[in-house]
Short mmCIF file of C-alpha atoms in Angstrom, two decimals:
data_model
loop_
_atom_site.label_atom_id
_atom_site.label_comp_id
_atom_site.label_asym_id
_atom_site.label_seq_id
_atom_site.Cartn_x
_atom_site.Cartn_y
_atom_site.Cartn_z
CA MET A 1 -11.93 -14.75 -16.88
CA TYR A 2 -8.59 -13.32 -18.09
CA VAL A 3 -7.18 -13.47 -21.39
CA ALA A 4 -3.67 -12.70 -22.22
CA VAL A 5 -3.11 -9.97 -24.68
CA LYS A 6 -0.14 -8.16 -25.80
CA GLY A 7 0.49 -4.45 -26.86
CA GLY A 8 0.29 -2.56 -23.49
CA GLU A 9 4.12 -2.50 -22.74
CA ARG A 10 4.83 0.89 -24.05
CA ALA A 11 1.79 2.57 -22.60
CA ILE A 12 2.45 1.02 -19.32
CA GLU A 13 5.99 2.02 -19.10
CA ASN A 14 4.99 5.61 -20.20
CA ALA A 15 2.27 5.77 -17.67
CA HIS A 16 4.67 4.81 -14.81
CA ALA A 17 7.17 7.50 -16.27
CA TRP A 18 4.47 10.17 -15.96
CA LEU A 19 3.41 8.74 -12.30
CA ALA A 20 7.11 9.39 -11.34
CA GLU A 21 7.00 12.90 -12.69
CA GLU A 22 3.50 13.55 -11.08
CA ARG A 23 4.74 12.16 -7.88
CA ARG A 24 7.58 14.62 -8.01
CA GLY A 25 5.35 17.62 -8.68
CA ASP A 26 6.48 20.99 -9.49
CA LYS A 27 10.06 20.89 -9.54
CA ASP A 28 10.36 24.68 -8.39
CA VAL A 29 8.99 23.29 -4.90
CA ALA A 30 11.81 21.42 -2.80
CA GLU A 31 11.43 17.48 -2.82
CA LEU A 32 10.46 15.94 0.50
CA SER A 33 12.91 13.73 2.10
CA VAL A 34 11.88 10.54 3.65
CA ALA A 35 13.36 11.86 7.00
CA GLN A 36 10.97 15.07 6.69
CA ILE A 37 8.01 12.54 6.35
CA ARG A 38 8.91 10.39 9.23
CA GLU A 39 9.43 13.44 11.45
CA GLN A 40 6.57 15.81 10.37
CA LEU A 41 3.98 13.36 8.95
CA SER A 42 4.70 11.03 11.93
CA LEU A 43 0.79 9.97 12.35
CA ALA A 44 0.44 9.19 8.71
CA VAL A 45 3.73 7.09 9.45
CA ASN A 46 2.18 5.35 12.39
CA ARG A 47 -1.04 4.30 10.50
CA VAL A 48 1.04 2.97 7.63
CA MET A 49 3.00 0.86 10.37
CA ALA A 50 -0.01 -0.34 12.33
CA GLU A 51 -2.06 -1.40 9.23
CA GLY A 52 0.99 -2.50 7.27
CA SER A 53 1.54 -4.67 10.39
CA LEU A 54 5.48 -3.77 10.33
CA TYR A 55 7.06 -1.41 12.89
CA ASP A 56 9.78 0.45 11.03
CA PRO A 57 9.20 4.29 10.79
CA ASP A 58 11.67 4.84 7.80
CA LEU A 59 10.09 2.31 5.69
CA ALA A 60 6.60 3.39 6.29
CA ALA A 61 7.94 6.92 5.40
CA LEU A 62 9.35 5.74 2.20
CA ALA A 63 6.14 4.07 1.29
CA ILE A 64 4.14 7.23 1.60
CA LYS A 65 6.37 8.91 -0.48
CA GLN A 66 6.49 6.45 -2.97
CA SER A 67 2.42 6.17 -2.82
CA ARG A 68 2.13 9.96 -3.20
CA GLY A 69 0.39 9.94 0.21
CA ASP A 70 -2.09 7.40 -0.60
CA LEU A 71 -1.87 5.68 2.61
CA ILE A 72 -3.72 2.35 1.64
CA GLU A 73 -1.29 2.03 -1.29
CA ALA A 74 1.54 2.85 1.41
CA ILE A 75 0.08 0.12 3.48
CA PHE A 76 0.09 -2.29 0.53
CA LEU A 77 3.70 -1.58 -0.02
CA ILE A 78 4.64 -2.29 3.52
CA ARG A 79 2.74 -5.38 3.37
CA ALA A 80 4.43 -6.75 0.35
CA TYR A 81 7.89 -5.78 1.76
CA ARG A 82 7.04 -7.84 5.01
CA THR A 83 6.47 -11.02 3.17
CA THR A 84 10.20 -10.93 1.87
CA LEU A 85 11.53 -10.61 5.61
CA PRO A 86 12.71 -13.84 7.22
CA ARG A 87 11.12 -14.30 10.61
CA PHE A 88 13.79 -14.47 13.50
CA GLY A 89 11.34 -15.39 16.18
CA ALA A 90 8.55 -13.84 18.43
CA SER A 91 8.98 -11.24 21.42
CA LYS A 92 7.91 -11.82 24.86
CA PRO A 93 4.46 -10.27 25.33
CA VAL A 94 5.26 -6.41 25.91
CA GLU A 95 4.55 -5.15 29.30
CA THR A 96 2.30 -2.29 28.73
CA ALA A 97 1.98 -1.53 32.49
CA ALA A 98 5.60 -0.59 32.35
CA MET A 99 5.24 1.82 29.43
CA ALA A 100 7.15 5.27 29.48
CA CYS A 101 3.94 7.32 28.90
CA ASP A 102 3.74 10.27 26.82
CA ARG A 103 0.02 10.34 27.39
CA ARG A 104 -2.23 8.59 29.98
CA ILE A 105 -5.83 9.57 30.52
CA SER A 106 -8.71 8.04 32.34
CA ALA A 107 -12.43 9.16 31.78
CA THR A 108 -13.50 7.13 34.81
CA PHE A 109 -11.12 8.09 37.49
CA LYS A 110 -10.27 11.80 38.00
CA ASP A 111 -7.51 10.96 40.64
CA LEU A 112 -5.59 7.89 39.88
CA PRO A 113 -1.86 7.11 40.85
CA GLY A 114 0.19 8.47 38.01
CA GLY A 115 -2.05 11.30 37.38
CA GLN A 116 -3.77 12.34 34.21
CA ILE A 117 -1.01 13.16 31.48
CA LEU A 118 -2.39 14.78 28.33
CA GLY A 119 0.68 14.50 26.22
CA PRO A 120 0.97 15.71 22.58
CA THR A 121 -2.81 15.77 21.81
CA PHE A 122 -5.04 17.55 19.37
CA ASP A 123 -7.85 17.36 22.16
CA TYR A 124 -8.67 21.05 23.39
CA THR A 125 -7.35 22.73 20.25
CA HIS A 126 -9.93 24.76 18.50
CA ARG A 127 -9.82 23.00 15.10
CA LEU A 128 -9.10 26.39 13.41
CA LEU A 129 -6.48 26.58 10.44
CA ASP A 130 -3.11 27.69 12.01
CA PHE A 131 -1.80 30.03 9.28
CA LYS A 132 1.48 30.44 11.18
CA LEU A 133 2.26 26.85 9.92
CA ALA A 134 1.93 27.94 6.06
CA ALA A 135 5.10 30.42 7.02
CA ASP A 136 8.32 29.03 8.02
CA GLY A 137 8.88 29.47 11.75
CA ASP A 138 10.75 28.08 14.89
CA VAL A 139 8.52 26.22 17.15
CA PRO A 140 9.26 27.15 20.62
CA GLU A 141 10.40 24.20 23.15
CA ALA A 142 7.72 22.57 25.10
CA PRO A 143 7.82 23.19 28.82
CA GLU A 144 9.23 20.69 31.06
CA ARG A 145 8.42 19.72 34.65
CA ALA A 146 10.99 18.03 36.82
CA THR A 147 9.55 14.44 37.55
CA GLU A 148 10.79 11.34 39.18
CA PRO A 149 10.08 8.02 37.63
CA ALA A 150 6.77 6.59 39.12
CA GLU A 151 4.73 3.56 38.57
CA VAL A 152 1.56 4.17 36.37
CA PRO A 153 -0.45 1.08 37.07
CA HIS A 154 -3.35 0.34 34.89
CA VAL A 155 -6.78 1.69 35.91
CA ALA A 156 -8.37 -1.82 35.34
CA ASP A 157 -6.34 -2.98 38.30
CA PHE A 158 -8.04 -0.61 40.63
CA LEU A 159 -11.43 -2.01 39.92
CA ASN A 160 -10.24 -5.40 40.28
CA GLN A 161 -9.43 -4.90 43.85
CA GLU A 162 -13.24 -4.43 44.45
CA GLY A 163 -13.96 -7.37 42.38
CA LEU A 164 -16.18 -5.19 40.06
CA ILE A 165 -14.45 -5.78 36.73
CA GLU A 166 -13.91 -9.00 34.74
CA GLU A 167 -10.42 -10.09 35.41
CA ALA A 168 -8.17 -10.77 32.31
CA LEU A 169 -6.98 -14.22 33.06
CA PHE A 170 -3.48 -14.87 32.66
CA ASP A 171 -2.51 -17.56 29.99
CA ASP A 172 0.21 -18.76 27.97
CA THR A 173 -1.31 -20.42 25.01
CA GLU A 174 0.94 -19.93 21.90
CA PRO A 175 -1.38 -17.39 19.96
CA PRO A 176 -2.51 -18.22 16.66
CA ASP A 177 -0.99 -16.00 13.59
CA LEU A 178 -3.05 -14.93 10.70
CA THR A 179 0.11 -14.22 8.70
CA ARG A 180 0.86 -17.76 8.71
CA GLU A 181 -2.64 -19.75 8.88
CA PRO A 182 -5.55 -18.41 7.00
CA LEU A 183 -8.28 -16.62 9.09
CA GLU A 184 -10.84 -19.08 9.98
CA MET A 185 -14.12 -19.14 11.93
CA PRO A 186 -14.55 -19.31 14.94
CA ALA A 187 -11.84 -17.03 15.62
CA ALA A 188 -10.44 -17.05 19.09
CA ARG A 189 -10.07 -13.61 20.76
CA ALA A 190 -6.27 -13.59 20.14
CA LEU A 191 -6.81 -13.97 16.48
CA ARG A 192 -9.52 -11.39 16.38
CA LEU A 193 -7.05 -8.93 18.24
CA GLN A 194 -4.24 -9.39 15.88
CA ALA A 195 -6.82 -8.95 12.86
CA LEU A 196 -8.30 -5.71 14.52
CA THR A 197 -4.95 -4.24 15.25
CA ARG A 198 -3.93 -4.08 11.64
CA SER A 199 -7.57 -3.51 10.38
CA ASP A 200 -8.51 -0.39 8.45
CA GLU A 201 -8.83 2.54 10.80
CA GLY A 202 -12.01 3.81 8.70
CA PHE A 203 -13.88 0.46 8.80
CA THR A 204 -13.08 -0.21 12.53
CA LEU A 205 -14.21 3.52 13.38
CA GLY A 206 -17.44 3.00 11.95
CA LEU A 207 -18.18 -0.23 13.47
CA ALA A 208 -17.42 1.02 16.81
CA TYR A 209 -19.41 3.94 16.20
CA SER A 210 -22.42 1.80 15.03
CA THR A 211 -22.32 0.16 18.66
CA GLN A 212 -22.18 3.59 20.42
CA ARG A 213 -25.39 4.32 18.39
CA GLY A 214 -27.11 1.09 19.62
CA TYR A 215 -25.98 -1.70 17.15
CA ALA A 216 -24.87 -4.03 19.89
CA ARG A 217 -25.24 -1.68 22.50
CA ASN A 218 -22.23 -1.72 25.02
CA HIS A 219 -21.84 1.50 26.84
CA ALA A 220 -18.28 1.90 26.77
CA PHE A 221 -16.11 4.43 29.12
CA VAL A 222 -12.40 4.92 28.13
CA GLY A 223 -11.15 3.26 31.51
CA GLU A 224 -7.85 4.18 30.26
CA LEU A 225 -5.87 5.24 27.37
CA ARG A 226 -2.01 5.28 27.30
CA ILE A 227 0.60 6.14 24.54
CA GLY A 228 4.30 5.69 25.05
CA SER A 229 7.13 3.32 24.58
CA VAL A 230 7.77 -0.17 25.57
CA PRO A 231 10.93 -2.34 25.33
CA VAL A 232 10.63 -5.39 23.00
CA GLU A 233 12.36 -8.50 24.43
CA MET A 234 12.89 -11.60 22.63
CA ASP A 235 14.53 -14.97 23.40
CA ILE A 236 17.79 -15.53 21.44
CA PRO A 237 18.20 -19.21 20.84
CA GLU A 238 21.83 -19.38 20.15
CA LEU A 239 22.33 -17.45 23.49
CA GLY A 240 20.06 -19.20 25.69
CA PHE A 241 18.64 -16.25 27.08
CA SER A 242 16.44 -13.07 26.21
CA VAL A 243 17.59 -9.51 25.27
CA GLU A 244 15.82 -6.18 24.41
CA VAL A 245 16.03 -5.61 20.73
CA GLY A 246 14.43 -2.21 20.74
CA GLU A 247 11.39 -0.34 21.61
CA VAL A 248 8.21 0.53 19.93
CA ILE A 249 5.64 3.22 20.52
CA LEU A 250 2.37 1.85 21.41
CA THR A 251 -1.39 3.24 21.85
CA GLU A 252 -3.37 1.04 24.45
CA CYS A 253 -7.01 1.43 25.12
CA GLU A 254 -8.97 -0.36 27.74
CA THR A 255 -12.70 0.36 27.76
CA VAL A 256 -15.00 -0.14 30.76
CA ASN A 257 -18.31 -1.45 29.78
CA GLN A 258 -21.37 -1.45 32.12
CA PHE A 259 -22.92 -5.05 32.19
CA THR A 260 -26.04 -6.12 34.05
CA GLY A 261 -25.01 -9.61 34.04
CA SER A 262 -25.97 -12.65 31.91
CA LYS A 263 -27.01 -16.39 32.13
CA THR A 264 -23.27 -17.15 32.92
CA GLU A 265 -21.79 -13.96 34.28
CA PRO A 266 -22.39 -11.86 37.30
CA PRO A 267 -23.22 -8.08 36.88
CA GLN A 268 -19.81 -6.28 36.80
CA PHE A 269 -17.82 -4.04 34.43
CA THR A 270 -16.49 -5.87 31.33
CA ARG A 271 -13.60 -4.92 29.25
CA GLY A 272 -12.62 -4.18 25.57
CA TYR A 273 -9.03 -4.07 24.55
CA GLY A 274 -7.18 -2.07 21.79
CA LEU A 275 -3.61 -1.93 21.34
CA VAL A 276 -1.98 -0.32 18.01
CA PHE A 277 1.57 0.36 16.77
CA GLY A 278 2.32 4.02 16.93
CA GLN A 279 0.44 7.02 18.13
CA THR A 280 -2.96 6.01 17.02
CA GLU A 281 -5.72 6.97 19.64
CA ARG A 282 -8.69 6.78 17.21
CA LYS A 283 -7.94 3.42 16.02
CA ALA A 284 -7.00 2.02 19.43
CA ILE A 285 -10.41 3.28 20.88
CA SER A 286 -12.35 1.87 17.86
CA MET A 287 -10.44 -1.41 18.24
CA ALA A 288 -11.33 -1.67 21.82
CA LEU A 289 -15.13 -1.26 21.35
CA VAL A 290 -15.22 -3.38 18.35
CA ASP A 291 -13.40 -6.29 20.38
CA ARG A 292 -15.96 -5.75 23.16
CA ALA A 293 -18.66 -6.28 20.88
CA LEU A 294 -17.13 -9.37 19.74
CA ARG A 295 -17.10 -10.86 22.92
CA TRP A 296 -20.84 -11.47 23.43
CA GLU A 297 -20.74 -15.11 23.33
CA GLU A 298 -18.22 -15.72 25.91
CA LEU A 299 -20.12 -13.12 28.33
CA GLY A 300 -23.36 -14.93 27.47
CA GLU A 301 -24.97 -11.95 25.90
CA ASP A 302 -27.74 -11.94 23.09
CA ASN A 303 -26.62 -11.79 19.75
CA VAL A 304 -28.89 -8.97 18.46
CA GLY A 305 -27.70 -9.53 14.78
CA ALA A 306 -25.58 -6.28 14.90
CA PRO A 307 -22.81 -6.09 12.25
CA ALA A 308 -20.11 -5.52 15.09
CA GLN A 309 -21.06 -8.64 16.82
CA ASP A 310 -20.41 -10.69 13.39
CA ALA A 311 -17.06 -11.91 13.69
CA GLU A 312 -17.11 -13.47 10.14
CA PHE A 313 -18.53 -9.85 8.82
CA VAL A 314 -15.99 -7.94 10.86
CA LEU A 315 -12.94 -9.90 10.36
CA TYR A 316 -13.44 -10.85 6.71
CA HIS A 317 -14.00 -7.09 5.79
CA ALA A 318 -11.66 -5.18 8.16
CA ASP A 319 -8.46 -5.72 6.14
CA ASN A 320 -8.01 -2.76 3.49
CA ILE A 321 -5.40 -4.68 1.72
CA GLN A 322 -7.56 -7.48 0.88
CA ALA A 323 -10.72 -5.27 0.37
CA THR A 324 -8.61 -2.83 -2.06
CA GLY A 325 -7.25 -6.01 -3.84
CA PHE A 326 -10.80 -7.38 -4.62
CA LEU A 327 -12.55 -4.04 -5.25
CA GLU A 328 -9.83 -2.59 -7.49
CA HIS A 329 -9.42 -5.95 -9.64
CA ILE A 330 -12.57 -5.12 -11.35
CA LYS A 331 -11.24 -2.34 -13.26
CA LEU A 332 -8.49 -4.63 -14.84
CA PRO A 333 -9.42 -6.12 -18.20
CA HIS A 334 -12.33 -8.32 -18.24
CA TYR A 335 -12.89 -8.11 -21.87
CA VAL A 336 -14.01 -11.60 -22.42
CA ASP A 337 -16.40 -11.69 -19.47
CA PHE A 338 -17.88 -8.51 -20.56
CA GLN A 339 -17.99 -9.69 -24.24
CA SER A 340 -20.28 -12.67 -23.06
CA GLU A 341 -22.39 -10.37 -20.76
CA LEU A 342 -22.74 -8.09 -23.93
CA GLU A 343 -24.00 -11.21 -26.12
CA LEU A 344 -26.35 -12.07 -23.26
CA VAL A 345 -27.99 -8.98 -22.92
CA ARG A 346 -28.33 -8.51 -26.67
CA LYS A 347 -30.03 -12.00 -26.81
CA LEU A 348 -32.42 -11.14 -24.05
CA ARG A 349 -33.30 -8.00 -25.75
CA ARG A 350 -33.84 -9.78 -29.21
CA GLU A 351 -36.14 -12.36 -27.29
CA ALA A 352 -38.01 -9.57 -25.66
CA GLY A 353 -38.34 -7.48 -28.76
CA ALA A 354 -39.59 -10.59 -30.53
CA ALA A 355 -42.14 -11.41 -27.69
CA ALA A 356 -43.48 -7.86 -28.04
CA VAL A 357 -43.93 -8.01 -31.74
CA GLN A 358 -45.81 -11.27 -31.18
CA GLU A 359 -48.13 -9.79 -28.53
CA ALA A 360 -48.76 -6.72 -30.62
CA ALA A 361 -49.89 -9.00 -33.66
CA GLU A 362 -52.26 -11.20 -31.45
CA MET B 1 34.76 -14.01 40.04
CA LYS B 2 31.44 -13.31 38.68
CA ASP B 3 29.25 -16.56 38.36
CA ALA B 4 27.47 -17.47 35.33
CA VAL B 5 24.13 -15.72 36.18
CA GLU B 6 25.64 -12.64 36.95
CA GLU B 7 27.64 -12.68 33.63
CA GLN B 8 24.54 -13.51 31.61
CA THR B 9 22.51 -10.62 33.41
CA ASP B 10 25.49 -8.18 32.54
CA ARG B 11 25.55 -9.37 29.09
CA LYS B 12 21.77 -9.08 28.68
CA ALA B 13 22.10 -5.45 29.93
CA TRP B 14 24.74 -4.17 27.56
CA MET B 15 23.12 -6.14 24.55
CA SER B 16 19.80 -4.40 25.44
CA LEU B 17 21.65 -1.08 25.77
CA LEU B 18 23.43 -1.43 22.33
CA ALA B 19 20.13 -2.67 20.49
CA LYS B 20 18.77 0.94 21.72
CA ALA B 21 21.60 3.28 20.44
CA PRO B 22 20.81 5.63 17.92
CA GLU B 23 21.98 5.15 14.43
CA GLY B 24 25.86 5.31 13.96
CA ARG B 25 26.59 6.26 17.49
CA ILE B 26 27.99 2.82 18.67
CA SER B 27 30.49 3.19 15.75
CA GLU B 28 31.51 6.72 17.05
CA LEU B 29 32.05 5.82 20.73
CA LEU B 30 33.92 2.45 19.82
CA ASP B 31 36.11 3.96 17.09
CA ALA B 32 37.22 6.74 19.54
CA THR B 33 38.36 4.37 22.07
CA VAL B 34 39.82 1.23 20.27
CA SER B 35 40.80 0.08 16.93
CA ARG B 36 38.53 -2.36 15.55
CA PRO B 37 40.03 -5.98 16.01
CA LYS B 38 40.09 -8.54 13.24
CA PHE B 39 37.05 -10.93 13.24
CA THR B 40 35.29 -13.42 11.12
CA TRP B 41 31.63 -13.71 10.49
CA LEU B 42 29.69 -16.42 11.92
CA ARG B 43 26.50 -14.62 10.56
CA PRO B 44 27.13 -11.63 8.34
CA PRO B 45 24.59 -9.12 9.11
CA GLU B 46 20.84 -10.16 7.80
CA ILE B 47 17.61 -8.30 7.95
CA GLY B 48 14.49 -9.98 9.11
CA SER B 49 11.58 -9.38 11.49
CA THR B 50 10.45 -10.50 14.72
CA MET B 51 6.67 -10.97 15.78
CA VAL B 52 5.99 -8.37 18.48
CA ARG B 53 3.27 -10.03 20.84
CA ALA B 54 1.17 -8.48 23.59
CA ARG B 55 -1.52 -9.80 25.95
CA ALA B 56 -5.30 -9.31 25.70
CA GLY B 57 -6.45 -6.90 28.43
CA ALA B 58 -2.46 -6.38 29.07
CA ALA B 59 -2.59 -9.14 31.35
CA GLY B 60 -4.44 -12.06 29.65
CA ALA B 61 -3.64 -14.34 26.79
CA PRO B 62 -0.93 -13.26 24.25
CA PHE B 63 -1.75 -12.37 20.70
CA ASN B 64 0.39 -11.13 17.84
CA LEU B 65 0.55 -7.51 17.59
CA GLY B 66 2.63 -7.20 14.36
CA GLU B 67 6.00 -7.48 13.26
CA MET B 68 9.14 -5.13 13.59
CA THR B 69 12.37 -5.07 11.59
CA ILE B 70 15.48 -6.52 13.21
CA THR B 71 19.19 -6.98 11.94
CA ARG B 72 21.22 -9.67 13.36
CA CYS B 73 24.68 -10.85 13.18
CA ALA B 74 27.23 -12.87 14.82
CA LEU B 75 31.20 -12.77 14.60
CA THR B 76 33.98 -14.01 16.43
CA LEU B 77 37.48 -12.38 17.39
CA GLU B 78 40.84 -13.82 16.73
CA GLY B 79 40.96 -14.78 20.57
CA GLY B 80 37.86 -16.53 20.12
CA ALA B 81 35.22 -14.60 21.87
CA VAL B 82 31.93 -14.63 19.89
CA GLY B 83 29.80 -11.26 19.56
CA HIS B 84 26.08 -11.28 18.86
CA ALA B 85 23.84 -8.34 18.01
CA TYR B 86 20.07 -8.33 17.52
CA ILE B 87 19.17 -4.74 16.95
CA GLN B 88 15.80 -3.01 15.65
CA GLY B 89 15.58 -1.73 12.46
CA ARG B 90 17.57 -2.18 8.97
CA ARG B 91 21.13 -1.42 10.23
CA LYS B 92 23.75 -3.62 8.93
CA THR B 93 26.66 -1.30 10.06
CA ASP B 94 25.09 -0.89 13.62
CA ALA B 95 24.64 -4.79 13.98
CA GLU B 96 28.33 -5.00 13.21
CA ALA B 97 29.64 -2.32 15.79
CA ALA B 98 27.01 -3.78 18.36
CA ALA B 99 28.41 -7.38 17.92
CA LEU B 100 32.10 -6.13 18.00
CA ALA B 101 31.15 -4.46 21.27
CA ASP B 102 29.52 -7.54 22.76
CA ALA B 103 32.62 -9.52 21.70
CA LEU B 104 35.15 -7.06 23.19
CA MET B 105 33.24 -6.81 26.33
CA GLN B 106 34.22 -10.54 26.69
CA THR B 107 37.83 -9.47 26.54
CA SER B 108 40.38 -7.67 28.63
CA VAL B 109 39.32 -4.41 27.14
CA ALA B 110 35.94 -4.73 28.73
CA PRO B 111 36.50 -1.77 31.45
CA GLN B 112 37.65 0.44 28.70
CA LEU B 113 34.31 -0.24 26.80
CA GLN B 114 32.24 0.00 29.60
CA ARG B 115 33.77 3.64 30.50
CA ASP B 116 34.03 4.77 26.75
CA VAL B 117 30.98 3.06 25.02
CA LEU B 118 28.47 1.61 27.46
CA THR B 119 28.40 4.24 30.17
CA PRO B 120 28.00 7.08 27.44
CA LEU B 121 25.31 5.23 25.80
CA SER B 122 23.41 4.56 29.00
CA GLU B 123 23.67 8.15 29.99
CA GLU B 124 22.47 9.41 26.61
CA LEU B 125 19.44 6.68 26.82
CA ARG B 126 18.49 8.09 30.24
CA ALA B 127 18.87 11.82 29.06
CA ARG B 128 16.42 11.03 26.09
CA LYS B 129 14.09 9.53 28.54
CA SER B 130 13.94 12.01 31.13
CA ALA B 131 13.51 14.74 28.58
CA ARG B 132 10.38 13.11 27.11
CA ALA B 133 9.29 12.33 30.68
CA ALA B 134 9.74 15.94 31.73
CA LYS B 135 7.59 16.99 28.72
CA ALA B 136 4.75 14.48 29.77
CA ALA B 137 4.86 15.67 33.39
CA ALA B 138 4.34 19.30 32.33
CA THR B 139 1.15 18.24 30.60
CA LYS B 140 -0.06 16.51 33.83
CA VAL B 141 -3.46 17.84 35.03
CA ASP B 142 -3.71 19.33 38.45
CA PHE B 143 -7.32 19.43 39.22
CA PHE B 144 -8.73 21.74 41.69
CA THR B 145 -12.45 22.42 42.70
CA MET B 146 -13.79 25.73 41.71
CA VAL B 147 -17.31 25.49 42.96
CA ARG B 148 -18.95 22.46 44.68
CA GLY B 149 -22.69 22.47 44.13
CA ASP B 150 -23.85 21.13 47.76
CA ASP B 151 -27.56 22.09 47.00
#
């Protein structure tokens, strides 16, 4: 219960002034620009865009600066800003098969058309602190290799040719949108994917890890992981045709899962799908594993009661802005609630005390 | 004479190219070749979003991936040509320049604009793409077998 009280205005103003000063830190140290954050903390920027569900690197960088690097606070700022924007429309589904890949790897096929492209990865680094970065220094140009534009087909398409993998059936149903309609169960896969792509990375990672450890066991291989840019094309109603309005960088992960068959499906490989704004590899892999676990029902698998199989549990707890909003509200004044609890505990103690005295007397 | 389909294809191509130009670049190229004509706003620049969609498993049913910021505007030149812009980001001056270029491409200065604005933008875009592709190609793995265990 909330009761309006007055008297905190000056304290709040002063707290905000101090917050601004602490945000700036030691003034002998140069101030960070938004462009520096955008360029040099780009993976943080990517996470804020993905979970804020708004692709705009400059805004995400600004939010990170304003939030002092608290990424959930930054995501909150982006989500709040997003609600102020008029929606001009929806794009055509992006063509990830035509992605200009910065990175493209497969853990299932060594030699595949288009090749294994490592891209700018932390993999194979030794995870030793690099003290050279603590000093100023020029970075040498990355090597280049002459290349011709080539097709980089999806790995799942090769398995498809043998009929060994479940097909993603083409469909043009207008997808549900959880930013317009409240999330309700049962949730179609399209709705689950929308919720997962903007879900908290840590929560999604934990759930995905739980499936690997045996809760809703579905042994996943990374059939393919690709990162790169795709054009975004949308219909312009006043023109009567569509144009590309820009490009976004996406991370896509398709898992290939062993599947021995069920009451309804033959033995084959099944698929989990992850697609996330930005270079966000851990999140995309996690999303694919959780997507696959949530598909138990349509594939005729048993519900073993694992958390990652429970769509309601997963989807209602995966959004870090909802979670933090409810969690953090308990620090706000609950004086009257607490006063009544206090009265109750005092009363119970009085009664317990009186009972004890009576017992001792008997 | 081009037919309506060809005209539409051409316009779609240049609008798509203008949308991908780096900040400030359209104005630089445009102002270096023509003086800006008078125009009236049909829709002054406004910032909004579009919902980016994708397909489950890259080929299945569509789902909503998340929004991106968009700036759009529409204007009309004194001669009657109407220019539209829909470009990524929050960039009102770029949207204005893109809409002007779109309108001018429908006038007699089109060949000049093609030469001095669209062609350079297209070459710059290709150069950025190929530099990135070349860096990616340098990280392509060349497997070779060291020892094959036959026993």
